[in-house]
mmCIF file of C-alpha atoms and ligand atoms in Angstrom:
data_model
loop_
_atom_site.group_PDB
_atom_site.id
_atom_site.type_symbol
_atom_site.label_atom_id
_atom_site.label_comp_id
_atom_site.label_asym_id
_atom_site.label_seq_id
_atom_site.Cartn_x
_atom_site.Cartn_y
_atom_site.Cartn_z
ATOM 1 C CA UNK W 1 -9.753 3.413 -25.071
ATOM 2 C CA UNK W 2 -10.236 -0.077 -23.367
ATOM 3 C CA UNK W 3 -12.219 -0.405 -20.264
ATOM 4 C CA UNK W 4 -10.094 -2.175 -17.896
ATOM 5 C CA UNK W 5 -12.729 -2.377 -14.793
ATOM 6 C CA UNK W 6 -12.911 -5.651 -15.007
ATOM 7 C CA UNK W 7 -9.262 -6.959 -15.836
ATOM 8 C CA UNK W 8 -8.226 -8.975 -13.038
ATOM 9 C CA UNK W 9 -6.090 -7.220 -11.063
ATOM 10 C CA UNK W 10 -3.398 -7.701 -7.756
ATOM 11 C CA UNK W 11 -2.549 -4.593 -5.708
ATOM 12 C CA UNK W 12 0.041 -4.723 -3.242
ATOM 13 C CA UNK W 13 0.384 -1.347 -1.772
ATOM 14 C CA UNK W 14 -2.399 -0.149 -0.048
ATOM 15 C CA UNK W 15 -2.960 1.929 3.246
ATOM 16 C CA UNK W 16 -6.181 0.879 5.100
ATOM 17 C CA UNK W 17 -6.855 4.363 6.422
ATOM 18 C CA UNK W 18 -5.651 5.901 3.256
ATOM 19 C CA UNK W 19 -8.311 4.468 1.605
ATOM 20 C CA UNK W 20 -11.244 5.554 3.654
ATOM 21 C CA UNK W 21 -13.944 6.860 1.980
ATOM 22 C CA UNK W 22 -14.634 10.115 2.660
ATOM 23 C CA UNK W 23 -18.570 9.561 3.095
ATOM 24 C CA UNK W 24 -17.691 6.555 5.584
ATOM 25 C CA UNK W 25 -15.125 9.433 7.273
ATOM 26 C CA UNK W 26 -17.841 12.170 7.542
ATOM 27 C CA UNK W 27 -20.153 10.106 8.955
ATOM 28 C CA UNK W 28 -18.076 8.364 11.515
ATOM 29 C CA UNK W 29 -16.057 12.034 12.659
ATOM 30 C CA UNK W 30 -20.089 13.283 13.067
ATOM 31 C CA UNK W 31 -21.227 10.246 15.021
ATOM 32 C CA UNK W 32 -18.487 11.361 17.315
ATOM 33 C CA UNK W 33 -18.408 14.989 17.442
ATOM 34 C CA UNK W 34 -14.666 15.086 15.923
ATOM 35 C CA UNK W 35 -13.610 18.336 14.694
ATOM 36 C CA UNK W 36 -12.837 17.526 11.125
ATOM 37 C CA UNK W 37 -12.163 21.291 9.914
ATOM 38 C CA UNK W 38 -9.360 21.195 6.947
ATOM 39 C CA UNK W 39 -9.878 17.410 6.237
ATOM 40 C CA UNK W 40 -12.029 18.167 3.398
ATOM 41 C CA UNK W 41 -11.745 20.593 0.727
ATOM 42 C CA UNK W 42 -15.048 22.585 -0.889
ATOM 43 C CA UNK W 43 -15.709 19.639 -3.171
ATOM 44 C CA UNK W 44 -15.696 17.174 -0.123
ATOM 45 C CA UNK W 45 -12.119 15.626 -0.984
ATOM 46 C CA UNK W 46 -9.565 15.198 1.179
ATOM 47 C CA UNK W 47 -7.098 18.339 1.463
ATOM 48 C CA UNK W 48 -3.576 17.281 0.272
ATOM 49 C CA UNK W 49 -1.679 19.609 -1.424
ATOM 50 C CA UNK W 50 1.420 18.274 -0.828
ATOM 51 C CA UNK W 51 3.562 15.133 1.110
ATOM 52 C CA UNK W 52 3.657 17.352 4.407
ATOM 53 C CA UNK W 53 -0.227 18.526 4.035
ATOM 54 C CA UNK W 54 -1.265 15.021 2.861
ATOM 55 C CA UNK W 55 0.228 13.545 6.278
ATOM 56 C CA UNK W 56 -1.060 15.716 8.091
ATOM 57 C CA UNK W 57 -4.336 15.210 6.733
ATOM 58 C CA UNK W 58 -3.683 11.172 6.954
ATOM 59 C CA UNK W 59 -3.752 11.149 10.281
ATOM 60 C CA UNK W 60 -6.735 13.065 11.793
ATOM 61 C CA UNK W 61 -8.577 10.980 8.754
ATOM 62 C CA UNK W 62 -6.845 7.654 11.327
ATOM 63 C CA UNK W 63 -8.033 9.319 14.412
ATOM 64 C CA UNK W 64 -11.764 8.829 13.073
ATOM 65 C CA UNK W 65 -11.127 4.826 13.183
ATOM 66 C CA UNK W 66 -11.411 3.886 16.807
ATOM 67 C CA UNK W 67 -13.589 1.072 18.020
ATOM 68 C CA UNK W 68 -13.281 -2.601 16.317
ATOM 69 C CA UNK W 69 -16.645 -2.187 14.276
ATOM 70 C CA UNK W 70 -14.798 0.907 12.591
ATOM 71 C CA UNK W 71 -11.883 -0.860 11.601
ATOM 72 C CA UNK W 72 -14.606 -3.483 10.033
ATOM 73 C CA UNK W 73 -16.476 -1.403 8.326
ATOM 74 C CA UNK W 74 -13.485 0.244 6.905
ATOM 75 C CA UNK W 75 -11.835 -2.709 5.900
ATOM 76 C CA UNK W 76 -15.104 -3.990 4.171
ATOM 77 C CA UNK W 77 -15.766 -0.714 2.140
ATOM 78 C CA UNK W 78 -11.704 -0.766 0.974
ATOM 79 C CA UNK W 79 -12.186 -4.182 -0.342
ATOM 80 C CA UNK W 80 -15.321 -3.772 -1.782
ATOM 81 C CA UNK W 81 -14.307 -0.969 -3.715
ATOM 82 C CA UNK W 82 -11.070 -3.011 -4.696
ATOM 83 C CA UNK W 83 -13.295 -5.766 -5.916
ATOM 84 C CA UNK W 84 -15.163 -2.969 -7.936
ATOM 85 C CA UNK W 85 -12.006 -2.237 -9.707
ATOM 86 C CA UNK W 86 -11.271 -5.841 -10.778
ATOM 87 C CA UNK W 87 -9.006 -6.272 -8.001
ATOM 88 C CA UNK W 88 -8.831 -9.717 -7.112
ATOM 89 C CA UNK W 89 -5.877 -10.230 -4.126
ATOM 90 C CA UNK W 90 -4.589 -7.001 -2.361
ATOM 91 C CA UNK W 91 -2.320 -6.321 0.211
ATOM 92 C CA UNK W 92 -3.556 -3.635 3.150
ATOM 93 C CA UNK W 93 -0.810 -1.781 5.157
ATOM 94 C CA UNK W 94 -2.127 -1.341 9.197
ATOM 95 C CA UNK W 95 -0.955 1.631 10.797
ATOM 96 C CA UNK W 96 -3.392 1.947 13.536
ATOM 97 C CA UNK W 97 -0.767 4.459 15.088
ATOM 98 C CA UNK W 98 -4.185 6.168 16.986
ATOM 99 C CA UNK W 99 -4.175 2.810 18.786
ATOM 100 C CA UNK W 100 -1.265 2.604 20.479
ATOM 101 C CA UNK W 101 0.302 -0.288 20.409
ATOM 102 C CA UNK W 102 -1.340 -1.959 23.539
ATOM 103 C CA UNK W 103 -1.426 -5.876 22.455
ATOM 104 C CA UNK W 104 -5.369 -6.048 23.910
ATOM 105 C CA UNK W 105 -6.498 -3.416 21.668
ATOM 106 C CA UNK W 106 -4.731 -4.757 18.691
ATOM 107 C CA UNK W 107 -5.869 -8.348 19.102
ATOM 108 C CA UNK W 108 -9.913 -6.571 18.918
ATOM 109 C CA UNK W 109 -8.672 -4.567 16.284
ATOM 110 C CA UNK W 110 -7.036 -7.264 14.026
ATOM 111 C CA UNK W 111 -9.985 -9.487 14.609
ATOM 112 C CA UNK W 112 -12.438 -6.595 13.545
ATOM 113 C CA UNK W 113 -10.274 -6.591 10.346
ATOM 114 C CA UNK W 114 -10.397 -9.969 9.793
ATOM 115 C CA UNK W 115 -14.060 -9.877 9.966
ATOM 116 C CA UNK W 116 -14.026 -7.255 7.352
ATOM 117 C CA UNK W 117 -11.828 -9.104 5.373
ATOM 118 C CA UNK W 118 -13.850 -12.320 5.546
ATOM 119 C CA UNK W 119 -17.015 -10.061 4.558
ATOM 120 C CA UNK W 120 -15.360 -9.093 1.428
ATOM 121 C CA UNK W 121 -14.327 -12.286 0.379
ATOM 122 C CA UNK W 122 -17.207 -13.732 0.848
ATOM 123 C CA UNK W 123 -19.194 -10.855 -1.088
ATOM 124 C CA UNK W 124 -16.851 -10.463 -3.621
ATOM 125 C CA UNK W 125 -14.213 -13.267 -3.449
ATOM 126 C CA UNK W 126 -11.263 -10.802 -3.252
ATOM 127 C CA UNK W 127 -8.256 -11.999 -1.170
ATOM 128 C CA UNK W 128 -6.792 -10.197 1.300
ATOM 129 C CA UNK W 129 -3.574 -9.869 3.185
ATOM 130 C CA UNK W 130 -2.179 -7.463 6.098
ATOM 131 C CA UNK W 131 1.189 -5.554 6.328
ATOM 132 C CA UNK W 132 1.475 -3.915 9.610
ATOM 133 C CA UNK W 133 3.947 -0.967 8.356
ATOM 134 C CA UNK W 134 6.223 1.054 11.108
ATOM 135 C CA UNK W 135 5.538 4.706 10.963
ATOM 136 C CA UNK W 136 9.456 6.781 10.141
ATOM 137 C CA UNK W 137 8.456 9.676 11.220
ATOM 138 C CA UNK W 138 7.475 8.609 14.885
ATOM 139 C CA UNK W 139 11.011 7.123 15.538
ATOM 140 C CA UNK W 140 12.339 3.598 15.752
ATOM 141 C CA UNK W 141 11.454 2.978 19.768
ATOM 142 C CA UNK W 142 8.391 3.071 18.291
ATOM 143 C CA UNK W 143 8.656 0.899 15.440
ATOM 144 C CA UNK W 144 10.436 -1.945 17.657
ATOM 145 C CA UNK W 145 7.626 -1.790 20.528
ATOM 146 C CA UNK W 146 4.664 -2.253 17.830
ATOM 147 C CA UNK W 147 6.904 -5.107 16.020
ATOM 148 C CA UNK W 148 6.800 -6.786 19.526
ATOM 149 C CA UNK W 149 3.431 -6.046 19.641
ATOM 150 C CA UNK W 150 2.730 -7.226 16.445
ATOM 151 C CA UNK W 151 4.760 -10.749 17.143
ATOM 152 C CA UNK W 152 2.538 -11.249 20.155
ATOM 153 C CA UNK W 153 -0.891 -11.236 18.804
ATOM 154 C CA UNK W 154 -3.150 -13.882 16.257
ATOM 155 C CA UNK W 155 -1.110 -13.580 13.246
ATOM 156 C CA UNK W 156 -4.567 -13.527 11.013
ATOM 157 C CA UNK W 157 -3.749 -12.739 7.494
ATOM 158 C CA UNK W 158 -0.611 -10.332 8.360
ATOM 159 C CA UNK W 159 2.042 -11.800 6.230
ATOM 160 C CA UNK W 160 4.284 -9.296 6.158
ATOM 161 C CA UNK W 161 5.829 -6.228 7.844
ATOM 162 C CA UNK W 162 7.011 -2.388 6.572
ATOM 163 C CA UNK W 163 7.197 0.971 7.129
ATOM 164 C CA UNK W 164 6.040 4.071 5.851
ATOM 165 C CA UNK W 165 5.826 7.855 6.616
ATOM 166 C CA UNK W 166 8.018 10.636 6.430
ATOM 167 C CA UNK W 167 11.056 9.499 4.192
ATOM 168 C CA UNK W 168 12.774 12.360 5.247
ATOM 169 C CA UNK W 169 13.276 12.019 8.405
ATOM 170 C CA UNK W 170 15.702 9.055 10.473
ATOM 171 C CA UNK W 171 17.601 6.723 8.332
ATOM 172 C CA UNK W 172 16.849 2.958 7.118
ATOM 173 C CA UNK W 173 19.431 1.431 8.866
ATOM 174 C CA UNK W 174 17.660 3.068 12.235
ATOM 175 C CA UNK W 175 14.842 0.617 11.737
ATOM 176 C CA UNK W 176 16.667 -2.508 11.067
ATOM 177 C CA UNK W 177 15.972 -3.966 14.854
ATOM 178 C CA UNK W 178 12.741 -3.578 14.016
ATOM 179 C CA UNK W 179 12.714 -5.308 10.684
ATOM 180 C CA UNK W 180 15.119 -8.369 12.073
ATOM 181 C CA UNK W 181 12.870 -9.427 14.614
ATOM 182 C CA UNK W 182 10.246 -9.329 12.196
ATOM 183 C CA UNK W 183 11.739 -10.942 9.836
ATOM 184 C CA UNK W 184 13.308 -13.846 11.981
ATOM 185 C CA UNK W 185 9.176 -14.232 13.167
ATOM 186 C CA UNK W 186 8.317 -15.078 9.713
ATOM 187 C CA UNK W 187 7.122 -11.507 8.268
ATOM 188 C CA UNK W 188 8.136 -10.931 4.668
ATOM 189 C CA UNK W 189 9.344 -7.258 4.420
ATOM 190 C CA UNK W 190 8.808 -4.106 2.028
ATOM 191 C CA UNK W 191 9.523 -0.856 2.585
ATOM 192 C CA UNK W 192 9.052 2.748 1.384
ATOM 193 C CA UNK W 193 12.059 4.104 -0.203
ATOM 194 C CA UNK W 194 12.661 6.039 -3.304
ATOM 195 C CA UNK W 195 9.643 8.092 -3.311
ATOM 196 C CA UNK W 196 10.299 11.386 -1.364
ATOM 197 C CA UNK W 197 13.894 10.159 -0.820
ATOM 198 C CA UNK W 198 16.006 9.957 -3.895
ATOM 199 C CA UNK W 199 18.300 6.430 -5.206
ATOM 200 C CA UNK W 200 20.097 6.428 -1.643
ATOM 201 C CA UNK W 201 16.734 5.516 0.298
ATOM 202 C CA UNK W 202 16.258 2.577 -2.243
ATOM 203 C CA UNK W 203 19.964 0.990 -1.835
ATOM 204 C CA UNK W 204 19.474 1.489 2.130
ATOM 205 C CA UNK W 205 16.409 -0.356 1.738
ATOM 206 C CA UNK W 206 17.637 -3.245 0.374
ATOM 207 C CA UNK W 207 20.853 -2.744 2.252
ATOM 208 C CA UNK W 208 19.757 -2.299 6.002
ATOM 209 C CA UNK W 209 16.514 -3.723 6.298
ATOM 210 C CA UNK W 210 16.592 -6.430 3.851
ATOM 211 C CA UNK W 211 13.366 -6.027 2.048
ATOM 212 C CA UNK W 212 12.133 -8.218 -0.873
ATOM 213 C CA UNK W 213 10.111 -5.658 -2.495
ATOM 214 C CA UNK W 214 10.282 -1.437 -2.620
ATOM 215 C CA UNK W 215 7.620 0.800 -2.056
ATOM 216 C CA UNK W 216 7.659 3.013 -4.610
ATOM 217 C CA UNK W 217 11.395 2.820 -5.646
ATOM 218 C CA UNK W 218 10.675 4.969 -8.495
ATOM 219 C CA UNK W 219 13.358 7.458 -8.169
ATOM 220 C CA UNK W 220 15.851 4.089 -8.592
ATOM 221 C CA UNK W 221 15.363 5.400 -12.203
ATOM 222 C CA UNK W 222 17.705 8.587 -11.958
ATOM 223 C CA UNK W 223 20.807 6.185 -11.796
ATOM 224 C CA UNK W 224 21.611 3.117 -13.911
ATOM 225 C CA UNK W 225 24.092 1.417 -11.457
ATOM 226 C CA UNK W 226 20.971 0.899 -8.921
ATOM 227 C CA UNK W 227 18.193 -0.060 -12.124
ATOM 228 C CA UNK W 228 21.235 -2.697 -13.041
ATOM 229 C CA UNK W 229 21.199 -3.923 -9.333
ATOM 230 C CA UNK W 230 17.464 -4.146 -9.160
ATOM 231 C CA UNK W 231 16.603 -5.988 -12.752
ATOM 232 C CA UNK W 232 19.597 -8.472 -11.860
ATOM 233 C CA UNK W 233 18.440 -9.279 -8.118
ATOM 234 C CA UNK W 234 14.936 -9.332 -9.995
ATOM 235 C CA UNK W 235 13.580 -6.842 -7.005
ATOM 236 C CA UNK W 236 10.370 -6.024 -7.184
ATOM 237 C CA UNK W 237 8.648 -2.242 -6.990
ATOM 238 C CA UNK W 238 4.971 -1.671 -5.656
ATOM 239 C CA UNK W 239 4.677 1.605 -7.957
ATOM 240 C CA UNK W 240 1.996 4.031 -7.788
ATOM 241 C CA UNK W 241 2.077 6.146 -10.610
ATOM 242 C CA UNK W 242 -1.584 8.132 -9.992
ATOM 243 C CA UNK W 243 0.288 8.893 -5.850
ATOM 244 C CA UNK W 244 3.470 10.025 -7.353
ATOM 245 C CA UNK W 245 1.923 12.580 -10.081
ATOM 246 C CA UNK W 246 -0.999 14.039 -6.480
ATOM 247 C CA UNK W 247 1.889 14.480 -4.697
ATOM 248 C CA UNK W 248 4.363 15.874 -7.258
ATOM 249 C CA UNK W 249 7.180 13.701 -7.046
ATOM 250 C CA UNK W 250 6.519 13.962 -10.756
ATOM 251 C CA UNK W 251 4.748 16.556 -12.377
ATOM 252 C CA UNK W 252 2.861 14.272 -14.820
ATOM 253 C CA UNK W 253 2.165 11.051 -15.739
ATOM 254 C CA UNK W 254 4.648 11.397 -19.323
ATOM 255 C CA UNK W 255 7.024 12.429 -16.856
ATOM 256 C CA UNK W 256 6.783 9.160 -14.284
ATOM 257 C CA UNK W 257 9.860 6.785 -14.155
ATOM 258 C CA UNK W 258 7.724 3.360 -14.660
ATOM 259 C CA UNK W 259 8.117 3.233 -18.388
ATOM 260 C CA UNK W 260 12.177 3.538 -17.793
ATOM 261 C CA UNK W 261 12.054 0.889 -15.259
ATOM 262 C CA UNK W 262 10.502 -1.161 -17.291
ATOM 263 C CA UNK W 263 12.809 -0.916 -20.277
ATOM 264 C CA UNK W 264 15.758 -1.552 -17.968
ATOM 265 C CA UNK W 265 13.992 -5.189 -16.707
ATOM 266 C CA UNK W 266 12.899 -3.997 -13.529
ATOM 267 C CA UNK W 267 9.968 -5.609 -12.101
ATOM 268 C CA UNK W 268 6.907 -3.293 -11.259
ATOM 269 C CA UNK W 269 3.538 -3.863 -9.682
ATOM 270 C CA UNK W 270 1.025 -1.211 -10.084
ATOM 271 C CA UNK W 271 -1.243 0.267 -7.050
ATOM 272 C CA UNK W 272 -2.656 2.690 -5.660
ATOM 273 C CA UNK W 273 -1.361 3.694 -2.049
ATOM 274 C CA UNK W 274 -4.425 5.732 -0.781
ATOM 275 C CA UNK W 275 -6.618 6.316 -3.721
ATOM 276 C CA UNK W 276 -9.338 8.612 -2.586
ATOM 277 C CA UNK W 277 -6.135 11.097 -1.306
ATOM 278 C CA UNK W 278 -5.205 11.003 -5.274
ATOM 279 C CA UNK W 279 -8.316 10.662 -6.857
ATOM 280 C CA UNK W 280 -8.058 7.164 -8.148
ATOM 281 C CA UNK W 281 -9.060 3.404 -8.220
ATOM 282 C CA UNK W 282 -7.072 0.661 -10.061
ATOM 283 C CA UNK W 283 -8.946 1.327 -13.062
ATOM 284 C CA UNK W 284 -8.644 4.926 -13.716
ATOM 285 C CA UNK W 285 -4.476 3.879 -13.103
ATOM 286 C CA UNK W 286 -4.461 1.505 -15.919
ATOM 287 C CA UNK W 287 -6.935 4.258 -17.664
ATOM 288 C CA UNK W 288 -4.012 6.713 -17.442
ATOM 289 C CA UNK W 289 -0.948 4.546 -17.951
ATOM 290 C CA UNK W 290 -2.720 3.263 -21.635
ATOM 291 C CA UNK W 291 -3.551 6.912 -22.370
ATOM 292 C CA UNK W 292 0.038 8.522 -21.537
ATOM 293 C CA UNK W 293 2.600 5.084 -22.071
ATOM 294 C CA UNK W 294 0.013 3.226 -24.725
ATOM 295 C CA UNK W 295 0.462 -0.004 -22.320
ATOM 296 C CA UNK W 296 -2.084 -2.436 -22.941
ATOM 297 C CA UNK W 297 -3.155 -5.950 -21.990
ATOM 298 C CA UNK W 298 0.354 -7.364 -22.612
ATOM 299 C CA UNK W 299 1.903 -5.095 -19.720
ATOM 300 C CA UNK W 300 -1.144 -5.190 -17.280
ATOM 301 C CA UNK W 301 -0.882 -8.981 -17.797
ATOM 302 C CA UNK W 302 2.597 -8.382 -16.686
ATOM 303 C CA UNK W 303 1.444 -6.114 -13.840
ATOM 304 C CA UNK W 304 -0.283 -9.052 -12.636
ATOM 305 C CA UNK W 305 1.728 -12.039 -12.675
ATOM 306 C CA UNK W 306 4.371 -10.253 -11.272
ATOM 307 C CA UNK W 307 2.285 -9.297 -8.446
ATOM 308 C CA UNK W 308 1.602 -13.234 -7.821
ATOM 309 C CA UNK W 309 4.872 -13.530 -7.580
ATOM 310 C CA UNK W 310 6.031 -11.086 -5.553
ATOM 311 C CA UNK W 311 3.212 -11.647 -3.436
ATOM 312 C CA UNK W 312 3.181 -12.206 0.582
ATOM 313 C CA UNK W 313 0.423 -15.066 0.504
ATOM 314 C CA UNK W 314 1.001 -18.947 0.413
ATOM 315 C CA UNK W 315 1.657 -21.138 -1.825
ATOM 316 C CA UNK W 316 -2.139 -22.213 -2.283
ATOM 317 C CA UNK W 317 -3.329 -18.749 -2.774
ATOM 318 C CA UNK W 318 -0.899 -18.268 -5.127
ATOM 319 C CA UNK W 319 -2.287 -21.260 -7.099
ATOM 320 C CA UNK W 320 -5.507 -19.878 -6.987
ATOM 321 C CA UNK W 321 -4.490 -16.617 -8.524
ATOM 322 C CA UNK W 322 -2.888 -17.834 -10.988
ATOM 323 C CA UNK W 323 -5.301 -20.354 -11.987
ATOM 324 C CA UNK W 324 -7.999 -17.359 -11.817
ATOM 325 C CA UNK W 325 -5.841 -15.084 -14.015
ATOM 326 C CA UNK W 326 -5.450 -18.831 -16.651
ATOM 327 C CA UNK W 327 -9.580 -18.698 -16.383
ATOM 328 C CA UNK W 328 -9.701 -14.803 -16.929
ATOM 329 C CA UNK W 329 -7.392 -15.209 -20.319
ATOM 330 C CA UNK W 330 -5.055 -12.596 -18.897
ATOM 331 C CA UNK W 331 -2.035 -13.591 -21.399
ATOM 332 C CA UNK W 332 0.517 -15.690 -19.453
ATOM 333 C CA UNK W 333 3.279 -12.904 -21.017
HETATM 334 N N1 ADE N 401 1.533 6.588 4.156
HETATM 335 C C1 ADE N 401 0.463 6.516 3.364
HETATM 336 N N2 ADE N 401 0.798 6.802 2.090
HETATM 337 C C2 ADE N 401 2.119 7.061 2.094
HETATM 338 C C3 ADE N 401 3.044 7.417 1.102
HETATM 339 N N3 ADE N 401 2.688 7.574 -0.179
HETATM 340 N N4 ADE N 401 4.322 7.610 1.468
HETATM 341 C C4 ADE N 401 4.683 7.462 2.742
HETATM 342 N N5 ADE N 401 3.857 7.135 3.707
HETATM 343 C C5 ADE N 401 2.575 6.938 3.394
HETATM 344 ZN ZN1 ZN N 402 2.369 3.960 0.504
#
């Protein structure tokens, strides 16, 4: 078994808050008398049994984030334990739905991030860039007043623009205001689809809102008109195998979709979505997906320039990762 801690690595699907540690959360909730009952369960983990129970959970973990220097210590713990993992550029999703979406707040809020963000890169010389993501399952009036809100603050490092949440509820299409004006403002898009809704969500994805990469996607797999569409529009998937198996859209890593994608040409990108939730870091994913799928440096090489390519950074930074990867011998496959 390879160590793979220190394999460069790019992850592009990553919730801020979904990441918080849970010492960080435990001592913030105490500093501020928050009633954190059920967060936790007896081993000091967060409680998520399933997708309903882990968004639940989710967001009274958000409501512990409230003033800037929160957000800034948050954002410098998620990176530095990205860095820690190899991870070299990442991409954060913002839903600071606990905010509001009052444009004074979020201009304190992005620049608290941004700190955060400059602390880690200087530390640890990871890159980082922001996705503000809509939230489905609070409605898309909601989604198009924090895009406006979004267009009329310091742009920072957000790049690009999604959504996330409960894929059962409302329909892509519902969001596509939202995503337009985003779009036409010079936000590159992804989306959730294809994770707790089935090959539909994915095609409505691409369909309605116009995305250039899928969150998740992975349930594209159960039908071979959509994996045809996907390898020949050379779409790009931000999977997250270690998410998937914690929150049983598959039972088990043998029984994940990401070796099938792969064999039909589909591009894939490996993260981890909110690893302490799932019990994870990059590493332990690239652990498990050489222990269950034998993938090895050839495929995580893969993983990687992909990611670069797929990527919503500039040009330059794009350079730089690739040139780093060239440096790091990570086989130009
Ligand atoms: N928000 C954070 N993680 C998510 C996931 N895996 N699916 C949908 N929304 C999320
Ligand atoms: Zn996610």
């Amino acid at each position: 078994m390879t160590d793979w801690r220190d394999f460069p690595k790019l992850e592009l699907h990553l919730h801020l808050e979904g990441a918080a540690p849970p010492p960080l959360v435990r001592r913030l909730a105490a500093e501020k008398g928050l009633d954190m009952v059920g967060v936790f369960d007896e081993a000091g983990h967060y409680n998520s049994n399933d997708f309903t129970s882990f968004l639940r959970t989710y967001e009274r973990v958000s409501t512990v984030f409230s003033t800037p220097d929160d957000y800034r210590a948050l954002t410098e713990a998620v990176l530095t334990e990205c860095a820690n993992n190899g991870v070299i550029y990442a991409e954060i999703f913002l839903s600071p739905t606990s905010l509001g979406y009052d444009p004074a707040k979020w201009t304190d809020y992005l620049a608290a991030i941004e700190e955060g963000a400059d602390q880690a890169e200087q530390a640890h010389g990871i890159v980082a860039r922001l996705i503000p993501v809509a939230i489905r399952h609070h409605g898309p009036e909601q989604a198009v007043i924090g895009a406006k809100t979004i267009m009329s603050v310091p742009r920072g490092r957000m790049t690009g623009f999604g959504i996330a949440g409960d894929e059962r509820v409302h329909q892509p299409k519902d969001f596509a205001p939202a995503f337009k004006a985003m779009a036409e403002a010079g936000f590159r898009l992804t989306a959730h689809a294809g994770e707790f809704g089935g090959v539909e969500s994915v095609r409505a994805a691409l369909d309605d809102l116009k995305v250039e990469r899928i969150g998740h996607g992975v349930r594209a797999a159960e039908d071979a008109d959509l994996l045809v569409r996907l390898a020949a529009e050379g779409q790009v998937l931000e999977t997250c195998p270690g998410s998937n198996v914690s929150l049983g859209v598959y039972p088990d890593l043998a029984s994940h979709s990401i070796g099938a994608l792969l064999a039909a040409g589909v591009k894939c990108t490996v993260s981890t979505d909110d690893p302490p939730f799932f019990h994870t870091n990059m590493t332990s994913e690239y652990t498990e997906l050489e222990a269950t799928f034998a993938m090895g440096e050839v495929q995580f090489a893969r993983f990687a320039r992909t990611a670069v390519q797929a990527a919503f950074c500039e040009p330059e930074v794009k350079a730089n990762l690739v040139a780093h990867l060239d440096k790091s011998g990570v086989p130009d496959a």
